[in-house]
Coordinates of C-alpha atoms in Angstrom, one line a residue:
X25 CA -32.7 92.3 22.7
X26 CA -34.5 89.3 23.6
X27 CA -35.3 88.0 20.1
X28 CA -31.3 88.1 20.2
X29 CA -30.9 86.2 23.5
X30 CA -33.0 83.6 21.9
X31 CA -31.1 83.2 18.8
X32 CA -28.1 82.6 21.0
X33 CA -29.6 80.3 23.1
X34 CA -30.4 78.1 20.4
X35 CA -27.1 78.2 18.7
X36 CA -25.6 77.6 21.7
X37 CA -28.1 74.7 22.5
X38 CA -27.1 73.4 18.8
X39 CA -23.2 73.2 19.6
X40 CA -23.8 71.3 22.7
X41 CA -26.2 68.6 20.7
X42 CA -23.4 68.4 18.1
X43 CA -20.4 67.8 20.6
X44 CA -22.7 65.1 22.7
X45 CA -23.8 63.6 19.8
X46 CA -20.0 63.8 18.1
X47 CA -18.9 62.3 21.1
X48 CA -21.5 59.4 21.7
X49 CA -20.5 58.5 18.2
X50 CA -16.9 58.9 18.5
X51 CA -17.5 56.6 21.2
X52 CA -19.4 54.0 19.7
X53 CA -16.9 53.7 16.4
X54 CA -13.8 53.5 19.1
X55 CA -15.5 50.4 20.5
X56 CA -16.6 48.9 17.5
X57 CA -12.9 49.2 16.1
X58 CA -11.4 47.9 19.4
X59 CA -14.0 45.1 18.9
X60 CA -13.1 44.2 15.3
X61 CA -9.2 44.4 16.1
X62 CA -9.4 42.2 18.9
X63 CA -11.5 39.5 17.0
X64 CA -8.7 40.3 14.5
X65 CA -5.7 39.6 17.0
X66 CA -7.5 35.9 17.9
X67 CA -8.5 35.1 14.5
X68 CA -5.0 35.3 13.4
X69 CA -3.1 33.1 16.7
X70 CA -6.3 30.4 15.7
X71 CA -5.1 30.3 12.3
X72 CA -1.2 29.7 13.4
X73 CA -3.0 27.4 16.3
X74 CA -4.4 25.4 13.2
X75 CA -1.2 25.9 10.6
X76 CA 0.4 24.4 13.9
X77 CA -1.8 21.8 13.8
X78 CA -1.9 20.8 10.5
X79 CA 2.2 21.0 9.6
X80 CA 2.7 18.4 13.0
X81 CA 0.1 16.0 11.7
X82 CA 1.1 16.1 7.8
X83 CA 3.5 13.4 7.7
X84 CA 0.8 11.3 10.0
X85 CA -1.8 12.1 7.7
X86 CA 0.3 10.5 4.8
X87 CA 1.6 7.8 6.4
X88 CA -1.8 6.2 7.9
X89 CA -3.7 6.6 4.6
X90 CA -0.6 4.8 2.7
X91 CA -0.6 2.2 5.2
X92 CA -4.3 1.9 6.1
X93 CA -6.3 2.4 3.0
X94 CA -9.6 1.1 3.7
X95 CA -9.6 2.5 7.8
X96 CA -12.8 4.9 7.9
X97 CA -10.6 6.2 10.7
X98 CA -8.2 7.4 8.6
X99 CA -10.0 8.3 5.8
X100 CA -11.8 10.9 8.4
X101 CA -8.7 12.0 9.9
X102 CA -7.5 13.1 6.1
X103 CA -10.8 14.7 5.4
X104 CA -10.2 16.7 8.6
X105 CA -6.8 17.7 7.8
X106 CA -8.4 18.9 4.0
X107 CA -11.4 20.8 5.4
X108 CA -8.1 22.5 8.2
X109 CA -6.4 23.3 5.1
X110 CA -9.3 24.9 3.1
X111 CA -10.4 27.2 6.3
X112 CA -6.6 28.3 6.2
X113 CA -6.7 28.8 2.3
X114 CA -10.0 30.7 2.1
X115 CA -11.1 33.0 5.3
X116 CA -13.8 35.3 5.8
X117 CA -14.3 38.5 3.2
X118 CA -13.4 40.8 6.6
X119 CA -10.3 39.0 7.4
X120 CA -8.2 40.7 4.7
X121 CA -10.7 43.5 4.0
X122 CA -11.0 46.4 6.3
X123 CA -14.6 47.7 7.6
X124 CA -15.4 51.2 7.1
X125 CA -18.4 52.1 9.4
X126 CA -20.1 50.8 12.5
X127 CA -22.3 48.3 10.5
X128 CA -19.4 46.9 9.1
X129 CA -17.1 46.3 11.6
X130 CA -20.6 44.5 13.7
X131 CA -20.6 42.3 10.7
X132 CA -16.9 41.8 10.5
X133 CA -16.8 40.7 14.3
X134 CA -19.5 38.5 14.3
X135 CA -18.0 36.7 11.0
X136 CA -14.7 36.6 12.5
X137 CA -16.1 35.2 15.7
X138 CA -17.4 32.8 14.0
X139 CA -13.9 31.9 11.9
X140 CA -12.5 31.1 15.1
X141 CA -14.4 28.7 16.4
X142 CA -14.1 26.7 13.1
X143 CA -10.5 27.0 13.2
X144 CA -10.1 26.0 17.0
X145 CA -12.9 23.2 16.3
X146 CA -10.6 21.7 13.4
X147 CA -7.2 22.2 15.5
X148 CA -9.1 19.9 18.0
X149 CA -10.0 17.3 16.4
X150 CA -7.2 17.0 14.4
X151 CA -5.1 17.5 17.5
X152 CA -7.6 14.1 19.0
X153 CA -6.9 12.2 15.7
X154 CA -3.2 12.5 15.3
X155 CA -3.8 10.3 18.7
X156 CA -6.5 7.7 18.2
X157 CA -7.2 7.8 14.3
X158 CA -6.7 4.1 13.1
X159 CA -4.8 2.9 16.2
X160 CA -7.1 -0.8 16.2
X161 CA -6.5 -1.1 12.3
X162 CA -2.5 -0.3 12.9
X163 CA -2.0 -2.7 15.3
X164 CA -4.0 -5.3 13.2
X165 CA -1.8 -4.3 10.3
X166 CA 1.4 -4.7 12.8
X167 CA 0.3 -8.3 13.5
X168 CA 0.3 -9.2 10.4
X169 CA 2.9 -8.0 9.2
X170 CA 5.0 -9.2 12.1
X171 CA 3.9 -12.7 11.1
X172 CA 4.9 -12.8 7.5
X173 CA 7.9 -10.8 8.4
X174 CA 9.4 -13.9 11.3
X175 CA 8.2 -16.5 8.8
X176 CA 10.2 -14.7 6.0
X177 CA 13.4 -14.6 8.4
X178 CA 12.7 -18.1 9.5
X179 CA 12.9 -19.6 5.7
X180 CA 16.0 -17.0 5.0
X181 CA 17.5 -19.2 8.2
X182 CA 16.9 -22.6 6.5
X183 CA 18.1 -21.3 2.7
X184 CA 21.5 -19.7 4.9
X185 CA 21.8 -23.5 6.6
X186 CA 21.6 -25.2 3.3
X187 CA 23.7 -22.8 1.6
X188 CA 26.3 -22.9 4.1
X189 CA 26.1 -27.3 4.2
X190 CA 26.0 -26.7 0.2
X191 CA 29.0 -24.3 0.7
X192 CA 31.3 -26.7 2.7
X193 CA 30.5 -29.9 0.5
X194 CA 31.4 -28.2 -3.1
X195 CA 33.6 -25.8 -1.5
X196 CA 32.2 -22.8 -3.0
X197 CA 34.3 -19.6 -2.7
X198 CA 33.1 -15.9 -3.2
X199 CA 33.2 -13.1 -5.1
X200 CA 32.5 -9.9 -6.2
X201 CA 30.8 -11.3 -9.5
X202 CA 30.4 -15.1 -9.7
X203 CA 29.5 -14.3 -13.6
X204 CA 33.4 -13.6 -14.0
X205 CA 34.3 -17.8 -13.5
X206 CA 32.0 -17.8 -17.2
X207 CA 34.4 -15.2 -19.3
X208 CA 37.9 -16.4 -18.3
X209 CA 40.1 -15.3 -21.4
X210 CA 43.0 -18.0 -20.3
X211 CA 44.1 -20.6 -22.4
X212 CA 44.0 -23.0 -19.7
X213 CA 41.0 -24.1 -18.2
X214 CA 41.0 -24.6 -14.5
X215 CA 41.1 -28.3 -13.5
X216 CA 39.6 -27.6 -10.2
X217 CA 35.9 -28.8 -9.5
X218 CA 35.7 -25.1 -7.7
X219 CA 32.9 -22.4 -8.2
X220 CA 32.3 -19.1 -6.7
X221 CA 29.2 -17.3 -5.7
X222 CA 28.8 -13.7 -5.9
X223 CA 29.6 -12.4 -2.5
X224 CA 27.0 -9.5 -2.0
X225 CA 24.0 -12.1 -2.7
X226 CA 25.4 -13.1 0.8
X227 CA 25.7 -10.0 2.1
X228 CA 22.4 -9.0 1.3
X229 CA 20.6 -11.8 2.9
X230 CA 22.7 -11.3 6.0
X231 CA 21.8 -7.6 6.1
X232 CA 18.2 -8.1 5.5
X233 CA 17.9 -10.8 8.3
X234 CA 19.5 -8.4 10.8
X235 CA 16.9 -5.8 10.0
X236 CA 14.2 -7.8 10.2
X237 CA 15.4 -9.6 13.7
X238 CA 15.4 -5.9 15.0
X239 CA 11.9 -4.9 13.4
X240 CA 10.7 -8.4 15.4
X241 CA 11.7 -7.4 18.8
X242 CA 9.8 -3.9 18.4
X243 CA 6.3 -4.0 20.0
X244 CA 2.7 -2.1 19.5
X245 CA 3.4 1.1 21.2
X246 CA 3.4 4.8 20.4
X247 CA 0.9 6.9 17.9
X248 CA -1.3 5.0 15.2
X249 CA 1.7 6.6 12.8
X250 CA 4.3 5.1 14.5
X251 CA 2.8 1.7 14.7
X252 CA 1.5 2.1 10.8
X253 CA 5.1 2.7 10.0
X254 CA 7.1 0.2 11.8
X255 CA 4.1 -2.3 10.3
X256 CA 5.2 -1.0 6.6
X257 CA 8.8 -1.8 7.6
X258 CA 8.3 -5.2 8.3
X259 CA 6.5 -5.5 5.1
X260 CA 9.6 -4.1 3.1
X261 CA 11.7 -5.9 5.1
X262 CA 9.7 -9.1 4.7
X263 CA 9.6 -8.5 0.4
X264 CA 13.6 -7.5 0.6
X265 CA 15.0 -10.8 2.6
X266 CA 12.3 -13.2 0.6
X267 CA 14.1 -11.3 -3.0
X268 CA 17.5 -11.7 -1.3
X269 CA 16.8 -15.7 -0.1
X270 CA 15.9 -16.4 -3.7
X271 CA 18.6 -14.8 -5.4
X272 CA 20.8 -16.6 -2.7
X273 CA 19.1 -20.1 -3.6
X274 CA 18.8 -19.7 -7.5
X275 CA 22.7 -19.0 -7.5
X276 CA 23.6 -21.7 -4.9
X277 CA 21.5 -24.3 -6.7
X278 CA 22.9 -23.5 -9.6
X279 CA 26.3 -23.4 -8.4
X280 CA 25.9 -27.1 -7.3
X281 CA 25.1 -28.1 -10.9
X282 CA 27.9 -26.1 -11.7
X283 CA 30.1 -28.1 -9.7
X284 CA 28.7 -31.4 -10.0
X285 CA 29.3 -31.3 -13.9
X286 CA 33.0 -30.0 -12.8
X287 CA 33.5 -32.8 -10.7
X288 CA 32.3 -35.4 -13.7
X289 CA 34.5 -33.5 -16.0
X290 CA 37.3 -33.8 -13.8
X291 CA 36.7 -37.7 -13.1
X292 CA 36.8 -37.8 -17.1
X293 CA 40.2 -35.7 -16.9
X294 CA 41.6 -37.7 -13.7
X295 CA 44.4 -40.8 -14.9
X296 CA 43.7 -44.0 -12.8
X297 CA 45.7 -45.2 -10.0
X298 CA 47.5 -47.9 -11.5
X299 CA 48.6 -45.2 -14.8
X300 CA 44.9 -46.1 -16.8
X301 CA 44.2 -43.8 -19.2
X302 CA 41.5 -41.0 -18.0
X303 CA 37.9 -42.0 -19.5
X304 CA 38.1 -38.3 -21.6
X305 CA 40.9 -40.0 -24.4
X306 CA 39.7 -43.7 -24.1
X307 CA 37.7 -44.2 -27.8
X308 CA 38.5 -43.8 -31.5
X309 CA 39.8 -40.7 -32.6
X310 CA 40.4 -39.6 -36.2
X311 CA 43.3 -38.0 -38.0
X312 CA 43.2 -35.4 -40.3
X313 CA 44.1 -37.8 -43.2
X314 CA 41.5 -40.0 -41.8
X315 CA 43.4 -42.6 -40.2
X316 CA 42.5 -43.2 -36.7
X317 CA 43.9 -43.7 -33.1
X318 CA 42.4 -46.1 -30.4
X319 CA 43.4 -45.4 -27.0
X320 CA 42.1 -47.6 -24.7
X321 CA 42.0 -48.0 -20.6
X322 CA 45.8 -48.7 -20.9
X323 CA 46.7 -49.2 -24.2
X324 CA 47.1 -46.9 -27.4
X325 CA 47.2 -48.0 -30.6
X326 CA 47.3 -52.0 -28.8
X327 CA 50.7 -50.7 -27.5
X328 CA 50.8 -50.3 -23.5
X329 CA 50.6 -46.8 -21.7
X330 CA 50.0 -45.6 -18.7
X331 CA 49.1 -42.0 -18.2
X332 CA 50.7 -39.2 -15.5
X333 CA 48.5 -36.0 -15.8
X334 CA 50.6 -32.7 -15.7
X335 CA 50.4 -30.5 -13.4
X336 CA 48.3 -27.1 -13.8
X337 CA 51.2 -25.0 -13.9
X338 CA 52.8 -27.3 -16.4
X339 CA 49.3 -27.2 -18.3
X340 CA 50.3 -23.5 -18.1
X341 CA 53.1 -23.2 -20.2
X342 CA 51.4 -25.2 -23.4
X343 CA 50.3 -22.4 -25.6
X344 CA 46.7 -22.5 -27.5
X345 CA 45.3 -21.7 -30.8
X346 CA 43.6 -18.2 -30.7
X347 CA 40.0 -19.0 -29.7
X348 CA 41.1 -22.5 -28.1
X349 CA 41.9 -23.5 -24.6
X350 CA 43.9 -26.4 -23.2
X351 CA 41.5 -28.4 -20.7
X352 CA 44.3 -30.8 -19.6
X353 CA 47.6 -32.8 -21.1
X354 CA 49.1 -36.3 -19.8
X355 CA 52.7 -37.8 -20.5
X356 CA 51.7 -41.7 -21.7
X357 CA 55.0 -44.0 -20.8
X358 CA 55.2 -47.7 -21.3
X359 CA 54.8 -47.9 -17.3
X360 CA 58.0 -50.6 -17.8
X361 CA 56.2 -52.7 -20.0
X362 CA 58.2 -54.2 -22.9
X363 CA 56.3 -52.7 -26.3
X364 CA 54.6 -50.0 -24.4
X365 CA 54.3 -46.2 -25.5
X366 CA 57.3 -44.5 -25.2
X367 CA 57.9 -40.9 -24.3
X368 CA 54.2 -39.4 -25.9
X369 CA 52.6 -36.2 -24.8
X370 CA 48.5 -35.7 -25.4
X371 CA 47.3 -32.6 -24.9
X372 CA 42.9 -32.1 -24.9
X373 CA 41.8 -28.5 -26.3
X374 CA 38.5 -27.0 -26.5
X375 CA 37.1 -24.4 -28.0
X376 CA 36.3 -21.4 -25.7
X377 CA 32.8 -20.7 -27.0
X378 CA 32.1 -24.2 -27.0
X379 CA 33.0 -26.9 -24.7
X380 CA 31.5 -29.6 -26.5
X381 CA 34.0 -29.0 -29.5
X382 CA 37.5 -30.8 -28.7
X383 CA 40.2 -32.2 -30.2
X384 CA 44.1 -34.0 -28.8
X385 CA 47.6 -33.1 -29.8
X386 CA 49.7 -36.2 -29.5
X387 CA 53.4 -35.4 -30.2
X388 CA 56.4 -38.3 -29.6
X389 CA 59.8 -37.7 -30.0
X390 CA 59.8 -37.7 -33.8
X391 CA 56.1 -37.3 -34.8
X392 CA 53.2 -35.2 -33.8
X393 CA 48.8 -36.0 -34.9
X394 CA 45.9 -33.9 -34.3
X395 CA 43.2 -36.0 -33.8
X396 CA 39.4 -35.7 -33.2
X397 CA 36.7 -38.0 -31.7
X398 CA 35.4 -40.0 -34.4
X399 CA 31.3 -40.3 -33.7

């Protein structure tokens, strides 16, 4: 009976060391899971802290090392925002894996732990950078900038003043492609001194100086970003309205030399004020049986004539040879001197693809030459 006591007494004893020692460890691997799920819980809100920080500070990050290159600033700042990126890319073995004993999840804490300083030490200082991070070399850079940008509005001024005085002396008119006054297919060719300047080389100037007047009255304030990219502006801005200025000069220079030669052309074309024959017929042209035909300040042929140019929309209706256009025509009279020329129509052609090459119609009443300039 007693052996039997003591059998149960140890059994008994056993069962209650099992349960404690169940319990103590039921215990312990409660707390260490609690432990590793709260490390869990922080580990992910510092990663979204971080992913925070690096999405706001992207475009920053970008801009700054476009417009500041060689700032050690910067070039940290970018580092930063790699090494944020990497810690985001590539976390700890126990952030994805699960632990499966007490060991485990110690380890798994500790490492996590540790995670999360890293991420709220990068979300800091990238958080401090996006704020300070090549702020000096920015506003250096806005300076500048600022400076080449008023002198480049400054000398778009003085090319608008001369165009505009160029403008009003040759009486330039515009349009949508000044290359369209070089192409004309009419048979007549314009006997005004006139030329045209493309329109939007205008426009363009004028649009380029109104951005660049605002950009001017901005000043140095706001983030390093902010300054970096109003400074890179100005820069465009600056390279767009100097491009613009010089298109605008090229094409108003050359218009001028357009419209000087006109003007001499025309003076050849233009009778005198007393009937003298215009300057473009006086010399020795040649028939094509080879005679020739001298037409002098007021004489043709030793006979007396003075000239009346025709009007353009008489010049109009005189037809031209395919490939030919008429450049001008005059009625010759004997201006009421006995013996002059009576009743004679010259007309000048040209070819269209090639000014130099002319040649006169002269038609009377009964007879009718074409004639070329003898050299």
């Amino acid at each position: 009976m007693l052996a039997l006591t003591v059998i149960i007494c140890l059994v008994a004893a056993a069962l209650i060391g099992g349960i404690v020692y169940y319990a103590v460890s039921s215990s312990r691997a409660s707390s260490s899971e609690a432990k590793y799920s709260s490390a869990l819980r922080t580990t992910e809100q510092g990663r979204s802290t971080l992913q925070t920080s690096l999405d706001s500070s992207k475009d920053a990050v970008s801009t700054l090392t476009k417009a500041l290159p060689t700032s050690a600033e910067v070039e940290d700042f970018s580092q930063e925002w790699s090494k944020g990126q990497s810690l985001l890319d590539k976390p700890p073995h126990y952030f994805s894996a699960t632990p499966d004993n007490d060991a485990q999840r110690n380890a798994a804490v500790s490492q996590l732990a540790e995670y999360d300083q890293s991420l709220t030490n990068v979300a800091k200082r990238i958080e401090t950078q996006s704020q300070t991070a090549g702020l000096s070399d920015a506003k250096a850079l806005f300076s500048s900038n600022k400076t080449s940008l008023q002198a480049s509005v400054e000398q778009a001024q003085l090319v608008m003043k001369t165009y505009e005085a160029q403008k009003k002396k040759y009486k330039f008119s515009l349009t949508q492609d000044s290359a369209s006054d070089d192409n004309s297919d009419s048979d007549s060719a314009p006997s005004s001194t006139q030329v045209s300047i493309d329109s939007s080389l205008v426009d363009a100037v004028d649009t380029a100086m109104d951005s660049g007047a605002k950009l001017l009255k901005t000043t140095q304030e706001g983030l390093p970003v902010d300054i970096a990219n109003t400074a890179m502006q100005m820069s465009q801005t600056s390279k767009s309205l100097t491009s613009a200025y010089d298109a605008l000069q090229g094409a108003s220079n050359d218009a001028v030399v357009k419209a000087q030669k006109m003007a001499s052309q025309e003076a050849q074309l233009r009778s005198g004020a007393k009937g003298e024959l215009p300057k473009a017929l006086v010399g020795t042209w040649k028939t094509t049986d080879g005679t020739t035909m001298t037409f002098a300040a007021s004489s043709l042929q030793s006979h007396h004539a003075s000239a009346t140019r025709l009007s353009d929309d008489e010049v109009s209706a005189i037809s031209a040879p395919s490939g030919q256009q008429v450049v001008a025509a005059w009625s010759l009279t004997s201006g009421g001197v006995d013996g002059g020329i009576e009743d004679t129509t010259v007309v000048l052609y040209q070819k269209k693809s090639d000014a130099s090459s002319q040649y006169l119609r002269v038609t009377t009443a009964s007879s009718e030459w074409k004639l070329t300039k003898q050299k």
